[in-house]
Amino acid sequence: MAFDVEYARWLKGVAAKADIFHILSGMWKTPAERCFLWIGGFRSSELLKLLVNELEPLTEQQVMGIYNLQQSSQEAEDALSQGMDALQQSLAETLANGSPNSSASSGNVANYMGQMAVAMGKLGSLEGFLRQADNLRQQTLQQMLRILTTRQSARALLAISDYFSRLRALSSLWLARPRE
């Protein structure tokens, strides 16, 4: 099992290096799944909220553990989202800083290429955000499994699978809906 998870993470890393935009936008996912996509995957905090209702009865200690885990996941997600927002803002400013006289069409290729090199460097940091988000997802699931009993953990994993199956079904229904 651990080998499969590590192999999947390695494979996702290879795919991210090949085309980070494909991974971040989730082109392999259905439209409904993409609607809930966050940095190449799911938000751990949102799944934890859904699971609390699916796993009853929980002890008071388990409820507190899941609540604390949900809060810490939310804080980490917020920090990553703020970092992504800052990166997007910085990238937009880098692209906008070129004056009309510094575009490639006006002949100043060196300035244009320099600006594009800086922008490419900034885009390279997207892989780091994806890796951090994947690590957060993995750590959250591992901590959740430590809080729950074996039976509850199995039910939680089944509930997660069912949730994603329902999202795929929702996409199928949406795409197959009659259009006027």
mmCIF file of N, CA and C in Angstrom, residues 41-55 66 70 77 137 140-141 144 156 159-161 163-164 167:
data_model
loop_
_atom_site.group_PDB
_atom_site.id
_atom_site.type_symbol
_atom_site.label_atom_id
_atom_site.label_comp_id
_atom_site.label_asym_id
_atom_site.label_seq_id
_atom_site.Cartn_x
_atom_site.Cartn_y
_atom_site.Cartn_z
ATOM 1 N N GLY A 41 -6.111 18.724 -6.355
ATOM 2 C CA GLY A 41 -6.773 17.663 -5.601
ATOM 3 C C GLY A 41 -7.878 18.215 -4.720
ATOM 4 N N PHE A 42 -8.221 17.468 -3.704
ATOM 5 C CA PHE A 42 -9.319 17.851 -2.822
ATOM 6 C C PHE A 42 -8.804 18.644 -1.631
ATOM 7 N N ARG A 43 -9.717 19.372 -1.001
ATOM 8 C CA ARG A 43 -9.420 20.078 0.249
ATOM 9 C C ARG A 43 -9.661 19.103 1.394
ATOM 10 N N SER A 44 -8.631 18.815 2.141
ATOM 11 C CA SER A 44 -8.748 17.883 3.264
ATOM 12 C C SER A 44 -9.789 18.343 4.273
ATOM 13 N N SER A 45 -9.804 19.648 4.545
ATOM 14 C CA SER A 45 -10.729 20.168 5.563
ATOM 15 C C SER A 45 -12.181 19.932 5.167
ATOM 16 N N GLU A 46 -12.482 20.030 3.883
ATOM 17 C CA GLU A 46 -13.858 19.806 3.427
ATOM 18 C C GLU A 46 -14.253 18.341 3.592
ATOM 19 N N LEU A 47 -13.352 17.430 3.271
ATOM 20 C CA LEU A 47 -13.668 16.015 3.446
ATOM 21 C C LEU A 47 -13.868 15.668 4.915
ATOM 22 N N LEU A 48 -13.071 16.268 5.782
ATOM 23 C CA LEU A 48 -13.232 16.000 7.217
ATOM 24 C C LEU A 48 -14.598 16.442 7.710
ATOM 25 N N LYS A 49 -15.083 17.579 7.208
ATOM 26 C CA LYS A 49 -16.416 18.045 7.585
ATOM 27 C C LYS A 49 -17.481 17.027 7.175
ATOM 28 N N LEU A 50 -17.325 16.475 5.978
ATOM 29 C CA LEU A 50 -18.292 15.489 5.489
ATOM 30 C C LEU A 50 -18.229 14.192 6.288
ATOM 31 N N LEU A 51 -17.036 13.815 6.697
ATOM 32 C CA LEU A 51 -16.853 12.523 7.350
ATOM 33 C C LEU A 51 -17.439 12.465 8.757
ATOM 34 N N VAL A 52 -17.440 13.576 9.451
ATOM 35 C CA VAL A 52 -17.937 13.564 10.834
ATOM 36 C C VAL A 52 -19.353 13.003 10.889
ATOM 37 N N ASN A 53 -20.188 13.374 9.943
ATOM 38 C CA ASN A 53 -21.570 12.878 9.930
ATOM 39 C C ASN A 53 -21.660 11.406 9.527
ATOM 40 N N GLU A 54 -20.691 10.945 8.748
ATOM 41 C CA GLU A 54 -20.718 9.566 8.258
ATOM 42 C C GLU A 54 -20.178 8.557 9.273
ATOM 43 N N LEU A 55 -19.454 9.021 10.273
ATOM 44 C CA LEU A 55 -18.718 8.108 11.144
ATOM 45 C C LEU A 55 -19.310 7.954 12.537
ATOM 46 N N ILE A 66 -10.802 15.217 15.374
ATOM 47 C CA ILE A 66 -11.173 15.523 13.992
ATOM 48 C C ILE A 66 -11.391 17.020 13.812
ATOM 49 N N GLN A 70 -9.314 19.275 11.379
ATOM 50 C CA GLN A 70 -10.000 20.074 10.352
ATOM 51 C C GLN A 70 -9.543 21.526 10.411
ATOM 52 N N GLU A 77 -4.400 25.087 4.400
ATOM 53 C CA GLU A 77 -4.981 25.345 3.073
ATOM 54 C C GLU A 77 -5.065 26.838 2.794
ATOM 55 N N ARG A 137 -2.608 16.832 2.087
ATOM 56 C CA ARG A 137 -3.665 15.816 1.943
ATOM 57 C C ARG A 137 -3.237 14.501 2.577
ATOM 58 N N THR A 140 -3.011 14.768 6.428
ATOM 59 C CA THR A 140 -4.345 14.848 7.025
ATOM 60 C C THR A 140 -5.003 13.477 7.061
ATOM 61 N N LEU A 141 -4.910 12.738 5.969
ATOM 62 C CA LEU A 141 -5.499 11.394 5.950
ATOM 63 C C LEU A 141 -4.807 10.477 6.953
ATOM 64 N N MET A 144 -5.998 11.437 10.362
ATOM 65 C CA MET A 144 -7.377 11.011 10.530
ATOM 66 C C MET A 144 -7.430 9.516 10.858
ATOM 67 N N ALA A 156 -14.637 5.532 6.659
ATOM 68 C CA ALA A 156 -14.241 6.855 6.161
ATOM 69 C C ALA A 156 -13.722 6.753 4.731
ATOM 70 N N ALA A 159 -16.600 6.189 2.474
ATOM 71 C CA ALA A 159 -17.387 7.419 2.326
ATOM 72 C C ALA A 159 -16.701 8.385 1.365
ATOM 73 N N ILE A 160 -15.378 8.487 1.442
ATOM 74 C CA ILE A 160 -14.630 9.346 0.517
ATOM 75 C C ILE A 160 -14.795 8.850 -0.912
ATOM 76 N N SER A 161 -14.663 7.555 -1.085
ATOM 77 C CA SER A 161 -14.832 6.965 -2.425
ATOM 78 C C SER A 161 -16.245 7.209 -2.948
ATOM 79 N N TYR A 163 -18.247 9.641 -2.108
ATOM 80 C CA TYR A 163 -18.370 11.074 -2.394
ATOM 81 C C TYR A 163 -17.849 11.389 -3.795
ATOM 82 N N PHE A 164 -16.652 10.881 -4.118
ATOM 83 C CA PHE A 164 -16.094 11.150 -5.446
ATOM 84 C C PHE A 164 -16.884 10.448 -6.546
ATOM 85 N N LEU A 167 -19.791 12.689 -7.237
ATOM 86 C CA LEU A 167 -19.385 13.829 -8.052
ATOM 87 C C LEU A 167 -19.287 13.445 -9.527
#
